[in-house]
XYZ file of C-alpha atoms in Angstrom:
468
model
C 60.733 61.420 64.383
C 58.624 64.384 63.365
C 56.742 64.189 60.047
C 55.389 67.694 59.187
C 52.300 67.989 57.285
C 52.207 70.833 54.621
C 48.737 71.733 55.604
C 47.971 75.110 56.796
C 47.332 73.850 60.536
C 50.896 72.296 60.352
C 49.831 69.221 62.343
C 52.867 67.198 63.875
C 52.869 63.598 64.256
C 55.714 62.116 66.383
C 57.120 58.653 66.963
C 60.337 58.161 68.693
C 62.780 55.183 68.854
C 66.124 54.520 69.920
C 68.816 53.772 67.396
C 68.511 50.073 66.296
C 72.226 49.481 65.925
C 75.415 50.938 66.892
C 73.763 52.973 69.814
C 76.158 51.727 72.467
C 79.207 52.338 70.314
C 78.146 55.797 69.455
C 77.409 56.732 72.969
C 80.693 55.370 74.109
C 82.339 57.613 71.415
C 80.332 60.499 72.822
C 81.467 59.615 76.449
C 85.122 59.547 75.393
C 84.635 62.983 73.580
C 83.102 64.493 76.470
C 85.689 63.277 78.881
C 88.305 64.652 76.668
C 86.662 67.963 76.545
C 86.227 68.196 80.413
C 89.847 67.545 81.188
C 92.569 70.169 80.924
C 96.399 69.699 81.074
C 97.731 69.455 84.550
C 94.282 69.061 86.201
C 92.556 66.086 87.712
C 88.893 65.784 86.589
C 86.379 66.715 89.179
C 84.781 63.206 88.847
C 83.657 61.000 86.096
C 80.593 62.072 84.409
C 77.431 60.087 85.039
C 77.766 57.982 81.903
C 80.995 56.532 82.850
C 79.698 55.201 86.153
C 76.656 53.172 84.705
C 76.349 49.783 83.143
C 76.127 49.433 79.443
C 72.570 48.383 79.796
C 71.776 51.615 81.838
C 73.878 53.630 79.335
C 71.733 52.460 76.438
C 68.670 53.155 78.349
C 69.771 56.716 79.169
C 70.538 57.113 75.576
C 67.094 56.134 74.518
C 65.452 58.424 77.090
C 67.566 61.267 75.809
C 66.419 60.790 72.306
C 62.814 60.495 73.267
C 63.063 63.405 75.645
C 64.573 65.621 73.004
C 62.162 64.661 70.354
C 59.172 65.181 72.638
C 60.584 68.506 73.903
C 61.760 69.973 70.695
C 59.716 68.411 67.932
C 56.300 67.798 69.629
C 55.735 70.842 71.847
C 52.279 72.248 72.436
C 51.158 75.876 72.701
C 53.904 78.397 73.878
C 52.239 79.099 77.296
C 55.068 78.885 79.809
C 54.076 81.948 81.682
C 51.505 80.136 83.867
C 51.555 77.131 86.107
C 51.143 73.800 84.391
C 48.596 71.409 85.679
C 49.818 69.076 88.437
C 52.589 71.498 89.683
C 51.050 73.457 92.511
C 53.883 73.588 95.106
C 53.687 76.793 97.191
C 57.405 76.622 97.519
C 58.071 77.120 93.780
C 59.283 80.674 92.970
C 57.164 83.036 90.912
C 60.183 83.511 88.487
C 59.227 80.265 86.962
C 56.251 81.866 85.438
C 57.436 85.385 84.814
C 58.257 87.468 81.749
C 61.554 89.290 81.192
C 59.944 92.543 82.394
C 58.671 90.895 85.646
C 62.010 89.145 86.245
C 64.034 92.298 85.950
C 61.444 94.111 88.327
C 61.874 91.339 90.897
C 65.542 92.244 91.088
C 64.732 95.815 91.855
C 65.584 97.221 88.359
C 63.666 99.202 85.885
C 62.825 97.492 82.542
C 61.849 99.391 79.330
C 60.043 97.557 76.420
C 60.823 98.564 72.869
C 59.697 97.365 69.573
C 61.833 97.172 66.417
C 60.915 96.297 62.790
C 63.348 94.595 60.611
C 63.710 95.412 56.909
C 61.868 92.290 56.074
C 58.950 92.890 58.336
C 59.588 91.123 61.729
C 58.522 93.077 64.821
C 61.009 92.129 67.608
C 61.125 93.155 71.330
C 64.058 94.727 73.018
C 64.176 94.704 76.870
C 66.284 97.593 78.279
C 67.683 97.754 81.720
C 68.885 101.215 82.138
C 71.635 102.281 84.582
C 69.074 103.691 87.102
C 70.411 101.641 90.073
C 73.991 102.576 89.490
C 75.861 104.686 91.996
C 77.991 107.563 90.985
C 81.089 105.859 91.660
C 80.080 102.783 89.690
C 78.745 105.009 86.889
C 82.240 106.052 86.160
C 83.110 102.498 84.990
C 80.253 102.687 82.313
C 81.277 106.109 81.329
C 77.796 107.288 81.830
C 75.883 104.614 80.262
C 77.794 102.953 77.397
C 75.205 100.386 75.883
C 75.796 96.699 75.845
C 73.705 94.481 73.739
C 73.077 90.936 75.049
C 72.179 88.247 72.559
C 70.503 84.919 73.504
C 70.933 81.315 72.390
C 68.999 78.808 70.274
C 65.226 78.287 71.111
C 65.762 81.021 73.865
C 64.890 84.718 74.569
C 65.898 87.668 76.687
C 64.734 85.892 79.947
C 67.861 83.887 79.946
C 69.796 86.882 81.026
C 67.195 87.854 83.545
C 66.889 84.560 85.533
C 70.234 84.292 87.273
C 73.496 85.693 87.928
C 74.202 86.840 84.340
C 76.583 89.794 83.483
C 73.568 91.836 82.474
C 72.794 92.945 86.121
C 76.480 93.247 87.020
C 77.123 95.574 84.250
C 74.074 97.773 84.943
C 75.279 98.126 88.531
C 78.671 99.288 87.024
C 76.871 101.964 84.985
C 76.321 100.371 81.633
C 73.071 100.611 79.632
C 71.917 97.040 79.017
C 69.769 95.826 76.089
C 68.390 92.401 75.770
C 67.448 91.246 72.330
C 64.925 88.887 71.030
C 65.545 87.266 67.718
C 62.825 86.359 65.344
C 61.013 83.303 66.097
C 61.494 83.635 69.975
C 58.711 84.065 72.305
C 59.145 87.884 71.965
C 59.795 87.682 68.229
C 56.633 86.150 66.692
C 55.108 89.235 65.121
C 55.310 90.240 61.350
C 53.807 93.114 59.434
C 52.096 90.672 56.954
C 53.045 86.972 57.882
C 51.378 84.924 60.635
C 53.384 82.409 62.750
C 51.037 79.723 61.464
C 52.451 80.336 57.884
C 55.526 78.473 56.477
C 56.998 81.711 55.221
C 57.264 83.100 58.644
C 59.630 80.456 59.654
C 61.735 80.571 56.575
C 64.937 81.632 58.430
C 68.045 80.421 60.125
C 70.697 82.033 62.348
C 72.073 83.602 59.251
C 69.154 86.091 59.078
C 69.307 86.601 62.914
C 73.029 87.641 62.357
C 72.537 89.560 58.966
C 69.169 91.286 59.554
C 68.073 91.167 63.257
C 71.474 91.892 64.751
C 72.247 95.129 62.830
C 68.507 96.240 63.222
C 68.919 96.043 67.020
C 72.265 97.818 66.912
C 70.994 100.689 64.832
C 67.965 101.220 67.015
C 69.970 101.132 70.223
C 72.550 103.659 68.990
C 69.788 105.913 67.673
C 67.852 105.776 70.854
C 70.922 106.395 73.029
C 72.597 108.799 70.795
C 75.866 106.726 71.066
C 78.234 106.082 68.184
C 79.250 102.561 69.377
C 78.166 99.771 71.717
C 79.438 96.526 73.241
C 78.021 93.118 72.607
C 77.722 89.861 74.570
C 76.468 86.794 72.967
C 75.957 83.306 74.512
C 75.849 80.150 72.332
C 73.694 81.161 69.201
C 74.004 84.740 70.267
C 77.757 84.288 69.705
C 77.117 82.748 66.321
C 74.954 85.616 65.105
C 77.468 88.084 66.188
C 80.364 86.307 64.267
C 78.166 86.031 61.146
C 77.587 89.861 61.367
C 81.246 90.592 61.996
C 82.362 88.293 59.059
C 79.680 89.370 56.405
C 79.462 93.044 57.486
C 83.130 93.758 58.648
C 83.025 97.421 58.142
C 79.671 97.905 59.688
C 80.595 95.853 62.740
C 84.015 97.814 63.158
C 82.120 101.066 62.992
C 79.455 100.237 65.375
C 80.723 97.653 67.838
C 83.567 98.589 70.312
C 84.279 94.881 71.156
C 82.427 91.714 71.293
C 82.338 89.085 74.005
C 81.553 85.506 72.999
C 80.266 83.095 75.667
C 80.498 79.347 74.595
C 80.491 80.354 70.982
C 78.687 77.964 68.492
C 80.889 78.250 65.439
C 82.519 74.942 64.663
C 80.976 71.562 65.503
C 83.435 69.137 64.126
C 83.125 65.630 65.832
C 80.384 67.092 67.952
C 79.623 66.023 71.501
C 76.646 66.391 73.859
C 73.298 67.669 72.253
C 74.867 68.302 68.942
C 75.945 64.625 68.828
C 72.390 63.312 69.567
C 71.005 65.621 66.863
C 73.575 64.602 64.504
C 72.703 60.898 64.860
C 68.957 61.770 64.443
C 69.726 63.850 61.237
C 71.870 60.975 59.833
C 69.092 58.455 60.448
C 66.318 60.667 59.183
C 67.537 62.684 56.107
C 63.986 63.609 55.250
C 64.177 66.232 58.172
C 66.153 68.404 55.509
C 62.747 69.310 53.975
C 61.002 70.146 57.190
C 62.913 73.345 58.055
C 60.318 75.871 57.722
C 57.154 74.345 59.274
C 57.794 73.542 62.806
C 57.338 75.890 65.755
C 59.383 75.131 68.782
C 58.393 76.002 72.273
C 58.504 74.625 75.787
C 55.448 72.336 76.379
C 55.038 68.573 76.395
C 52.521 67.343 73.741
C 50.162 65.554 75.816
C 47.595 67.833 77.362
C 49.035 70.668 79.480
C 52.026 68.906 80.943
C 55.328 70.659 81.711
C 58.859 69.176 82.053
C 59.282 70.587 85.576
C 57.124 68.054 87.469
C 58.843 65.255 85.718
C 62.416 66.611 86.294
C 62.072 68.158 89.801
C 61.137 67.316 93.380
C 60.775 70.477 95.015
C 63.966 72.333 93.860
C 66.114 69.251 93.432
C 66.743 67.833 89.975
C 65.676 64.116 89.696
C 68.243 61.578 88.493
C 65.905 60.787 85.632
C 66.750 64.188 83.961
C 70.218 64.775 85.444
C 71.764 62.057 83.366
C 70.609 63.307 79.961
C 71.217 66.948 80.870
C 74.696 65.993 81.764
C 75.228 64.073 78.644
C 73.888 66.927 76.459
C 75.575 69.996 78.001
C 78.299 68.563 80.146
C 78.396 68.275 84.076
C 77.620 71.426 85.859
C 80.480 73.118 87.725
C 78.739 73.985 90.961
C 75.081 73.194 90.175
C 72.537 75.866 91.255
C 69.412 73.755 90.642
C 66.983 76.529 91.661
C 68.277 78.694 88.763
C 68.384 75.588 86.522
C 64.739 75.089 87.417
C 63.872 78.586 86.387
C 65.773 77.970 83.086
C 63.738 74.921 82.311
C 60.529 76.658 82.961
C 61.420 79.245 80.262
C 63.221 76.930 77.830
C 62.853 75.972 74.965
C 60.260 78.453 73.797
C 60.504 79.386 70.094
C 62.734 78.980 67.035
C 62.809 77.784 63.426
C 63.801 74.287 62.473
C 66.209 75.883 60.008
C 68.209 77.241 62.820
C 68.755 73.707 64.137
C 69.343 72.291 60.728
C 71.965 75.047 60.069
C 73.939 73.820 63.053
C 73.595 70.082 62.014
C 74.878 71.014 58.581
C 77.929 72.324 60.517
C 78.443 68.786 62.071
C 78.320 67.215 58.534
C 80.714 69.817 56.757
C 82.950 70.359 59.809
C 83.144 74.146 58.718
C 81.349 77.462 59.418
C 79.233 77.811 56.357
C 76.219 79.457 54.917
C 72.878 77.470 54.782
C 72.991 74.502 52.399
C 69.772 74.615 50.347
C 70.929 71.802 47.918
C 73.099 72.046 44.711
C 70.310 73.788 42.524
C 69.297 76.483 44.952
C 72.950 77.064 46.096
C 73.999 77.658 42.524
C 71.377 80.126 42.053
C 72.082 81.989 45.561
C 75.782 81.559 45.912
C 77.006 80.749 42.504
C 78.490 77.393 43.543
C 77.161 73.949 44.292
C 78.241 74.072 47.960
C 77.565 76.846 50.415
C 80.427 79.235 50.803
C 82.119 79.546 54.333
C 81.868 82.579 56.286
C 84.989 84.720 55.975
C 86.333 84.885 59.474
C 89.569 86.337 58.153
C 87.548 89.553 57.388
C 86.452 90.301 60.967
C 87.896 93.645 62.143
C 86.093 93.993 65.532
C 87.947 93.083 68.657
C 86.783 89.677 70.185
C 87.074 88.183 73.706
C 86.131 84.565 74.120
C 84.843 82.755 77.179
C 84.366 78.988 77.042
C 83.912 76.008 79.398
C 86.301 73.298 79.648
C 83.621 70.937 80.461
C 81.218 72.098 77.591
C 79.940 68.922 75.789
C 78.162 71.115 73.155
C 80.653 73.750 72.103
C 83.617 71.686 72.898
C 87.043 73.238 73.818
C 88.659 71.865 70.543
C 86.002 73.486 68.426
C 86.225 76.834 70.338
C 89.961 76.718 69.858
C 89.439 76.045 66.016
C 87.677 79.272 65.854
C 89.995 81.182 67.858
C 92.830 80.244 65.526
C 90.845 81.453 62.545
C 89.537 84.703 63.924
C 92.332 87.486 63.371
C 90.954 89.861 66.156
C 90.772 87.712 69.037
C 92.350 89.655 72.017
C 92.075 87.389 74.953
C 90.664 83.841 75.618
C 89.214 82.799 78.995
C 88.931 79.149 79.515
C 86.549 78.739 82.454
C 87.442 75.623 84.433
C 84.913 72.887 84.447
C 82.036 75.205 83.195
C 79.427 73.367 80.950
C 77.380 75.036 78.262
C 74.827 76.648 80.442
C 76.926 77.376 83.495
C 77.284 80.895 82.166
C 73.555 81.430 82.889
C 72.645 78.791 85.688
C 75.811 78.538 87.654
C 76.398 79.559 91.324
C 76.120 83.336 91.804
C 79.556 83.795 93.419
C 81.272 81.498 90.921
C 79.932 83.120 87.759
C 80.497 86.622 89.058
C 84.126 85.916 90.002
C 85.087 83.762 86.884
C 82.978 85.421 84.145
C 80.984 88.769 85.109
C 84.089 90.505 86.660
C 86.263 89.711 83.659
C 83.678 90.950 81.205
C 83.644 94.262 83.179
C 87.405 94.424 82.998
C 87.271 93.814 79.231
C 84.814 96.683 78.779
C 86.795 99.051 81.066
C 89.777 98.569 79.060
C 88.091 100.211 76.013
C 86.690 103.316 77.804
């Protein structure tokens, strides 16, 4: 595991090992949970997951690899420098998108990209990437009612590049006449500046997705509305981006109702009761190493391997084909891909993960322990001081007053269908639910262009059109 020194340099020493006991039983439970999540009533599964076709020995080996890969990637990363080719990976057939910024990715698609900087009340300087409606035709512009703004919010340890890489709804909505804004939360690659704090300081990383939702999100919204002169906007959030939106809507219901027309949540990470996939792995690690509770502000996450200048791409890809070595762990963590587009997935791996606070991860892990959707647990003493109770309070989902539309994948091992339904039952303003057959957690970003457009992007456009 990761043992973080409190020194100013924040050296990180890592060792990794597989669970000494119970690993196979725990993985079998995970396999059963994942299979349950993938199947839907009246449907035949599209095929057994990789884990169900291997021997117990191989399964245990894969579990060990998953733990090691996860720890190395997330806990022991080197400098955040993914915008260049790593050593040992010089194939001329590799697309330039692997090493490009959001601005460059958008330009490659033939769109204009504006770069804006906003400052939060607590001093973080965050980047907003805007894709204005310049490419829209007059006929399509009518759908967007002359450029209604849409805020896109990224997931954990991610940034705005996730919506610029593949067939996301961002480009689709721009073509329909909307004014698209891609946010970058504090701690992301484009969110590592502060008026007084340095990223090397512990204080800089003292936040979870609670602060992303209560401080960053309204700061972005206010800036977008002021810049465009519009009274309201739409939001689209994937994974943690959906979490932050729900935090804001539940804690600031009047503000959200006044500023947000409607919110689309893709694979929303709200409840993690009996988690599967990556959350199950992290939950096991958290249970085995409770000392991680105290490391939440001192580790910067990014996308590089720790030994020299090595990237995950040469390990996982032969050309544009994903090696079996990485296919298994990826499937176990996220769920089997619907119609895998490994070229887009390769781009995703080149840009992910890149930056975030350990407290963001720990906040999710606390959700697996409590089974609820609660504020950050600082321990009884600090909880009493901050919240007036020994336990952290739950976010008040019943207070949400903004119309919500939910999209989730029936094959998602991370935000499982059961947990998404648990949220849907507790949110009073859910208007419509879209269960996307066989989608895993990242298919919304890396899936086949035609499939994502037909099953997701067109439906998001229909949702927005219904409010205009």
